[in-house]
Coordinates of N, CA and C in Angstrom, one line a residue:
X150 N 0.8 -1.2 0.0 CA 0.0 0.0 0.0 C 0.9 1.2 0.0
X151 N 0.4 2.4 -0.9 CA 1.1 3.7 -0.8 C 1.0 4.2 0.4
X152 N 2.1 4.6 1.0 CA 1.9 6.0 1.6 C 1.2 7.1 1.6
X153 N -0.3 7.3 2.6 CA -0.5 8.9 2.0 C -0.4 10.2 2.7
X154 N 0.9 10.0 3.1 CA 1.7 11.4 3.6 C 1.8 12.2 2.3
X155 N 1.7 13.7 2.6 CA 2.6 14.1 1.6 C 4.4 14.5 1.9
X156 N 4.6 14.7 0.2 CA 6.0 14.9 0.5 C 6.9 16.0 1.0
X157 N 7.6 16.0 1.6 CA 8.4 17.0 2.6 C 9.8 17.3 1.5
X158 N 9.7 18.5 1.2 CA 11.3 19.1 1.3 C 12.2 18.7 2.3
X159 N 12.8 18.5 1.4 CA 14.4 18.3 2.0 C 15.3 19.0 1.3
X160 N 16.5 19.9 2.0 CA 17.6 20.7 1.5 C 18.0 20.3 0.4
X161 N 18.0 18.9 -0.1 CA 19.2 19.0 -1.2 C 18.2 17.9 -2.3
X162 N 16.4 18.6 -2.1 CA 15.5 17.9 -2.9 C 14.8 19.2 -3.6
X163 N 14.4 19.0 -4.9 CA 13.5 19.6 -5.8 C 11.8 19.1 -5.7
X164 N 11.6 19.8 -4.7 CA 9.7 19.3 -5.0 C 9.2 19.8 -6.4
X165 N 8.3 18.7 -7.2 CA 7.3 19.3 -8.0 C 6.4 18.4 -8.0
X166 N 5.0 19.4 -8.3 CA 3.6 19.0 -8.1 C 3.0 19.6 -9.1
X167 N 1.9 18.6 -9.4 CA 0.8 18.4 -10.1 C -0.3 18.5 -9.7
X168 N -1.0 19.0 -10.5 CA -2.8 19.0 -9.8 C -3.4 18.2 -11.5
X169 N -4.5 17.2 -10.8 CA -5.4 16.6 -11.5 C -6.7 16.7 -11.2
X170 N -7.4 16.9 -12.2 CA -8.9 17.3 -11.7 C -9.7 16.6 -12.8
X171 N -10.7 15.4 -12.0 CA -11.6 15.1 -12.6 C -12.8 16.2 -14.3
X172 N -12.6 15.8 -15.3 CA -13.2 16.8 -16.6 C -14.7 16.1 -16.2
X173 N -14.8 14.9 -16.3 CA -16.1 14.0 -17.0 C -16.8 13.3 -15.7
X174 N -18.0 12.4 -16.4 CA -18.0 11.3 -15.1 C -17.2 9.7 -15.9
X175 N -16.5 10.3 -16.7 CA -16.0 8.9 -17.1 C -14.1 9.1 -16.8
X176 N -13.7 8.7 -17.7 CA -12.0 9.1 -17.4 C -11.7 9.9 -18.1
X177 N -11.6 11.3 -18.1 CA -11.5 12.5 -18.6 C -10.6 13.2 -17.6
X178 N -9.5 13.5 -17.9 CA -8.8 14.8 -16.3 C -8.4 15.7 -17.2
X179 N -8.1 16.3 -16.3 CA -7.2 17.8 -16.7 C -5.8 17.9 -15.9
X180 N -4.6 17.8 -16.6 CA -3.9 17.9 -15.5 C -3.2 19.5 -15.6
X181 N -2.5 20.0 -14.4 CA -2.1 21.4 -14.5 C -0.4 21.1 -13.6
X182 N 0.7 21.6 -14.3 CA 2.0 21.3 -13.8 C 2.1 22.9 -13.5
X183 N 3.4 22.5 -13.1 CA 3.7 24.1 -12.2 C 4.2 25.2 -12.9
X184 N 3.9 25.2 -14.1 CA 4.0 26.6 -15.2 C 2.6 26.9 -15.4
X185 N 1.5 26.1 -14.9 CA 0.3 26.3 -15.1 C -0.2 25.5 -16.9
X186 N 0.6 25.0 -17.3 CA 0.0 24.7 -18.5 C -0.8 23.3 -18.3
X187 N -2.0 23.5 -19.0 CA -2.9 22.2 -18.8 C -2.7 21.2 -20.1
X188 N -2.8 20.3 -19.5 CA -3.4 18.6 -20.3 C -3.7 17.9 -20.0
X189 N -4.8 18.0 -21.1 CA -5.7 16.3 -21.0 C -5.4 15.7 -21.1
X190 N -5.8 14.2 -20.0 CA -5.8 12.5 -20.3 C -7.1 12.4 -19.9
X191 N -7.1 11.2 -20.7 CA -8.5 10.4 -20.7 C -8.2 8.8 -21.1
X192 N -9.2 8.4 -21.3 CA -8.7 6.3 -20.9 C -9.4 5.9 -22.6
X193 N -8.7 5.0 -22.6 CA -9.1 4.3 -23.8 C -11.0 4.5 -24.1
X194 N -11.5 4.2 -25.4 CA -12.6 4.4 -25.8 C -13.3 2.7 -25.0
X195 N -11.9 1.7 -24.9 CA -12.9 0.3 -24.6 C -13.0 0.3 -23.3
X196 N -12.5 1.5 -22.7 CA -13.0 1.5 -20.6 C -13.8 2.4 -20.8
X197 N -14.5 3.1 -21.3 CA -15.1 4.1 -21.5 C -14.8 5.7 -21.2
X198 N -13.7 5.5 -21.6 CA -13.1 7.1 -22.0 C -13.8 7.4 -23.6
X199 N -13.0 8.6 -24.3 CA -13.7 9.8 -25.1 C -12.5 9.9 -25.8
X200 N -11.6 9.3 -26.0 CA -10.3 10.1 -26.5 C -10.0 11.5 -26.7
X201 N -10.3 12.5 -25.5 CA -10.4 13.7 -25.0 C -8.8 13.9 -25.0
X202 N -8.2 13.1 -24.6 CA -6.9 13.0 -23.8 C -5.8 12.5 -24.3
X203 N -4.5 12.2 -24.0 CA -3.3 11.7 -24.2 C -3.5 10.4 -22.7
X204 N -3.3 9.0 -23.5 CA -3.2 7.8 -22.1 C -2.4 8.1 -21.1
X205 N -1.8 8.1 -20.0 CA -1.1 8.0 -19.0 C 0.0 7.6 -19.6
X206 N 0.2 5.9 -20.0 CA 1.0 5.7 -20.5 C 1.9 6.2 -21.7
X207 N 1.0 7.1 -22.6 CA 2.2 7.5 -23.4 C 2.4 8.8 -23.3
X208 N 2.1 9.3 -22.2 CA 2.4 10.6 -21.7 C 3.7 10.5 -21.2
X209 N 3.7 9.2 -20.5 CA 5.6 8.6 -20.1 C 6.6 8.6 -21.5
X210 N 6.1 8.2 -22.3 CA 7.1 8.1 -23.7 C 7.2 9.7 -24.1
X211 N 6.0 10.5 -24.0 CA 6.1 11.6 -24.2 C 7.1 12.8 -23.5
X212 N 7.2 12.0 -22.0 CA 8.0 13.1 -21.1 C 9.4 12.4 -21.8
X213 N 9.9 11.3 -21.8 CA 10.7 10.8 -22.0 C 11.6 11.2 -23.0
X214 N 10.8 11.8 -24.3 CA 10.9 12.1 -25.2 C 11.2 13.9 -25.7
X215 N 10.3 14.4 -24.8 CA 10.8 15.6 -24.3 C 12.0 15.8 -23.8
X216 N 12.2 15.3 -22.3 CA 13.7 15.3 -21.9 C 14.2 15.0 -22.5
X217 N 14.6 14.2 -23.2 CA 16.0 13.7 -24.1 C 15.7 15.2 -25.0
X218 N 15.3 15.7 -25.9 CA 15.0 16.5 -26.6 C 15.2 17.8 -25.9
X219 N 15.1 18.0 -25.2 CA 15.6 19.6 -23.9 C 17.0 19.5 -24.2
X220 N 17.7 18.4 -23.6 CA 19.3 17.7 -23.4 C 20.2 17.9 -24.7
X221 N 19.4 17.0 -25.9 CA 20.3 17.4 -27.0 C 20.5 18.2 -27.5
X222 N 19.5 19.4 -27.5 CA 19.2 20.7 -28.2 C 20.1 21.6 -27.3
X223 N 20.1 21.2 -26.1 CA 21.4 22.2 -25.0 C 22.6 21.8 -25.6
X224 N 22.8 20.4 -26.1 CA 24.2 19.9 -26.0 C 24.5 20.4 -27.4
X225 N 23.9 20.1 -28.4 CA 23.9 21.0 -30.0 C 23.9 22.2 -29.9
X226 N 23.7 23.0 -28.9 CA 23.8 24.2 -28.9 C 25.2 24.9 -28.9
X227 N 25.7 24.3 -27.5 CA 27.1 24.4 -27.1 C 27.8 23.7 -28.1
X228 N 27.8 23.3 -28.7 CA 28.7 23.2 -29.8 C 28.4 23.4 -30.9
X229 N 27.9 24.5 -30.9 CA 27.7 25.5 -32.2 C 27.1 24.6 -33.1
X230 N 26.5 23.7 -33.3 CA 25.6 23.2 -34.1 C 24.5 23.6 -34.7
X231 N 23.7 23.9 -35.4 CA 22.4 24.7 -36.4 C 21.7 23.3 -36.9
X232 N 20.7 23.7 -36.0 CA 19.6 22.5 -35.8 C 18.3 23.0 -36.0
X233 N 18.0 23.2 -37.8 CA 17.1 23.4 -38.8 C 15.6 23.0 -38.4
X234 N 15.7 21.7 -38.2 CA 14.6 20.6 -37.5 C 14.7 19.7 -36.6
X235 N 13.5 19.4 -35.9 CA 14.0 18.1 -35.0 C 12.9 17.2 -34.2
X236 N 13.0 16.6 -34.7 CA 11.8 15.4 -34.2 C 12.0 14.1 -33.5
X237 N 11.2 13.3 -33.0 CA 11.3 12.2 -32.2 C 10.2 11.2 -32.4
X238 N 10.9 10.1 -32.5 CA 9.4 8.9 -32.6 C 9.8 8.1 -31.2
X239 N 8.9 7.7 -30.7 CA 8.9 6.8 -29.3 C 8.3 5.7 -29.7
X240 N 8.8 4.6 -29.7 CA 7.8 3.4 -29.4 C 8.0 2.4 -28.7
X241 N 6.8 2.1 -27.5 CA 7.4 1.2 -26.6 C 6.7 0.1 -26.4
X242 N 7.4 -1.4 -26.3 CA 6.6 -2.7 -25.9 C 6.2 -2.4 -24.3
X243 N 5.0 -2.9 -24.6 CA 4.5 -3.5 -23.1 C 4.0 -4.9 -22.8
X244 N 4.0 -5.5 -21.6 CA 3.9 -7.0 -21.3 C 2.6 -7.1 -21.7
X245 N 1.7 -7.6 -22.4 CA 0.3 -8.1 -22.9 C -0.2 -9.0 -21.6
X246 N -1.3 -8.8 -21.3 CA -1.9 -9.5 -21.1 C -1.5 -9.2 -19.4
X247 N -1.0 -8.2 -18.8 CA -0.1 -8.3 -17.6 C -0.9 -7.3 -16.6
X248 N -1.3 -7.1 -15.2 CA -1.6 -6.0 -14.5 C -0.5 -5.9 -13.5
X249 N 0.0 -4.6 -13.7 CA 0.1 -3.7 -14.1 C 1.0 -4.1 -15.7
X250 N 1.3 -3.7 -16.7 CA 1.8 -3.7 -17.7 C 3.2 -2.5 -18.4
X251 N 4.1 -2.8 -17.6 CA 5.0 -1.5 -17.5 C 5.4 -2.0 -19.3
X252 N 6.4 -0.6 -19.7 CA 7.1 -0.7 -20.5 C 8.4 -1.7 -20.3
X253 N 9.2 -2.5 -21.2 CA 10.2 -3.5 -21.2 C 10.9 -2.9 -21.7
X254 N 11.0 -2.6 -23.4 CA 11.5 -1.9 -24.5 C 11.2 -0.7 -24.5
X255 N 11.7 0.6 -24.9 CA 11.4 1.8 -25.6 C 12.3 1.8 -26.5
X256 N 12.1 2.4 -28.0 CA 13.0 2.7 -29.1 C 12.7 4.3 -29.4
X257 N 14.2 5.1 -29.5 CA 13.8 6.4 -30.0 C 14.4 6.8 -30.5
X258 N 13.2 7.0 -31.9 CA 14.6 7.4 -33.1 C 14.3 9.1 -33.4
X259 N 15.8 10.1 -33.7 CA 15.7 11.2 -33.4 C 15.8 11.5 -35.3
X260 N 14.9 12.4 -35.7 CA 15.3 12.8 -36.7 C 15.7 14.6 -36.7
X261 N 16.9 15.0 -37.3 CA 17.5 16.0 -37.4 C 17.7 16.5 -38.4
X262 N 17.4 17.8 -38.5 CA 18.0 18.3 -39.9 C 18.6 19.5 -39.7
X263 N 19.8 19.7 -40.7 CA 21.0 20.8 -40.7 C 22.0 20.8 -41.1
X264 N 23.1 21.6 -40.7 CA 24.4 21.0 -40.9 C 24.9 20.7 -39.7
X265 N 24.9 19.4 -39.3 CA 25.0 18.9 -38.0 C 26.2 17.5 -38.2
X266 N 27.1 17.7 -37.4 CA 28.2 16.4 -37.5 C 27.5 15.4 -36.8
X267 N 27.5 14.4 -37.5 CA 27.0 13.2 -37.2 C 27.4 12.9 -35.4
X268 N 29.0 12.8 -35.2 CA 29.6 12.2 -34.1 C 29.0 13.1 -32.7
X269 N 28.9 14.6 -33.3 CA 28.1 15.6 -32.3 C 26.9 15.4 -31.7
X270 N 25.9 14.5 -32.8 CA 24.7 14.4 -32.6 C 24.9 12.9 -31.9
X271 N 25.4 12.4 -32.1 CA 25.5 10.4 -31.5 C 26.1 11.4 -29.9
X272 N 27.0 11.8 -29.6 CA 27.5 12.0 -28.6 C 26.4 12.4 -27.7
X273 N 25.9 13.7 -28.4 CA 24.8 14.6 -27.6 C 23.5 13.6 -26.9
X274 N 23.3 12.7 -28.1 CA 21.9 11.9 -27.3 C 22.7 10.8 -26.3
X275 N 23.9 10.7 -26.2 CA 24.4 9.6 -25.5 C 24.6 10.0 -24.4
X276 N 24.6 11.8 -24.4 CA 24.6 12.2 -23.0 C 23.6 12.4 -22.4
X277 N 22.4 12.4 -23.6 CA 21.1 12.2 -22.6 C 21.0 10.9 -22.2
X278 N 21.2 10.3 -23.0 CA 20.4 8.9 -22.4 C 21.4 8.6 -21.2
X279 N 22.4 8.8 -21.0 CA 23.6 8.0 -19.9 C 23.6 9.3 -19.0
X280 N 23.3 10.1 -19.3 CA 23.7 11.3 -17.8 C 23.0 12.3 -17.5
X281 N 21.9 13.0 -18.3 CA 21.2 13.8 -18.1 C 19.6 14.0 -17.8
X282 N 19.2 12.7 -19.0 CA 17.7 12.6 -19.1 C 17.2 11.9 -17.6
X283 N 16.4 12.4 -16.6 CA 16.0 12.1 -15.8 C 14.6 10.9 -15.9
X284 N 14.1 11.3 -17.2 CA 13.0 10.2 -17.5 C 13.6 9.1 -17.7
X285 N 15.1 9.0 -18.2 CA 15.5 7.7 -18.6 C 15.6 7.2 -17.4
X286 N 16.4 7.8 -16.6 CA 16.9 7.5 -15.5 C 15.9 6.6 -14.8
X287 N 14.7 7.3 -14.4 CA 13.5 6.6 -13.9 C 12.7 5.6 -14.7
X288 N 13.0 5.4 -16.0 CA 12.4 4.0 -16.7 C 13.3 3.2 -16.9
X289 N 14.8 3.6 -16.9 CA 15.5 2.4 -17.4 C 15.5 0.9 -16.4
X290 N 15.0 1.2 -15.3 CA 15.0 -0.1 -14.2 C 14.2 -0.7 -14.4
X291 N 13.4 -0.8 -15.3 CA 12.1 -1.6 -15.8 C 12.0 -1.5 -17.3
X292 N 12.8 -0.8 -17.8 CA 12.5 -1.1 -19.6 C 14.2 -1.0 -20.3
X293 N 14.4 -1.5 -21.2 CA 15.5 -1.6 -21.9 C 15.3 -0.5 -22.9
X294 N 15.8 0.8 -22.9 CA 15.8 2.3 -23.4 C 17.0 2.3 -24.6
X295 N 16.8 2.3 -25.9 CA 18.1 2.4 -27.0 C 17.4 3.7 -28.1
X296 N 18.4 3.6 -29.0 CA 17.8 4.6 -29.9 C 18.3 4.8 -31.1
X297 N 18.3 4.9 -32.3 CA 18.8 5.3 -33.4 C 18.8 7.2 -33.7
X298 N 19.3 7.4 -34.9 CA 19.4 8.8 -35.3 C 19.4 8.8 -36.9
X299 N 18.7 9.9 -37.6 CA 19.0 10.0 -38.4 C 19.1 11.4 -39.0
X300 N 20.1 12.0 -39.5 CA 20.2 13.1 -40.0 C 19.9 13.9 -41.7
X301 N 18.9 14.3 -41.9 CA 17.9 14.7 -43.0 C 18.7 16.2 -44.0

């Protein structure tokens, strides 16, 4: 069973919080993070959600995907790199048939365009994935996280 204390600051901790608020009487929320920007999730149409929303679950691939994407664009920056375009595909296995059903695999392939050195760009996501991205950090103990690149 969870704990339902809330959580305490500690000197050498970053609190952040979220607010969720029921939209519907079905699975419809609103969620609000601490810049105040809202997003919807909602549940599949076969539990009787609305597709109002983004699932829970790939809202994880989504943060995941974000971070890494914050990380390399800092790391291409600092090295004077000119980064035209930039996009991300996520896709992740999950256990079938399993409750709870975490992610195993994620694959993420980055597409880039510019005049961008190849070895800059392998480096930069290698520093996300191995030292910066905190989503990884928190999925890799339960999913095997890799990725490809390609530059356009």
């Amino acid at each position: 069973m969870l704990d339902s204390q809330t959580v305490e600051s500690a000197p050498l901790m970053n609190t952040m919080k979220v607010e969720l608020v029921r939209v519907d009487n079905a699975f419809h929320f609103e969620a609000t993070g601490v810049a105040g920007v809202k997003l919807d999730i909602d549940g599949s149409t076969d539990i009787g959600g609305h597709n109002a929303g983004a699932r829970p679950m790939e809202m994880l691939l989504m943060g995941l995907a974000g971070c890494s994407a914050i990380d390399v664009v800092l790391v291409l920056q600092k090295q004077r790199q000119v980064i035209e375009d930039f996009r991300i595909t996520v896709e992740g296995l999950r256990e079938k048939n399993a409750t709870p059903s975490p992610f195993r695999k994620i694959h993420l392939h980055y597409f880039l365009k510019g005049n961008l050195d190849p070895e800059k760009v392998r480096r930069a996501i290698d520093l996300s994935m191995d030292k910066y991205c905190s989503a990884t950090a928190q999925l890799r103990p339960t999913a095997h996280i890799d990725y490809s690149f390609t530059i356009e």
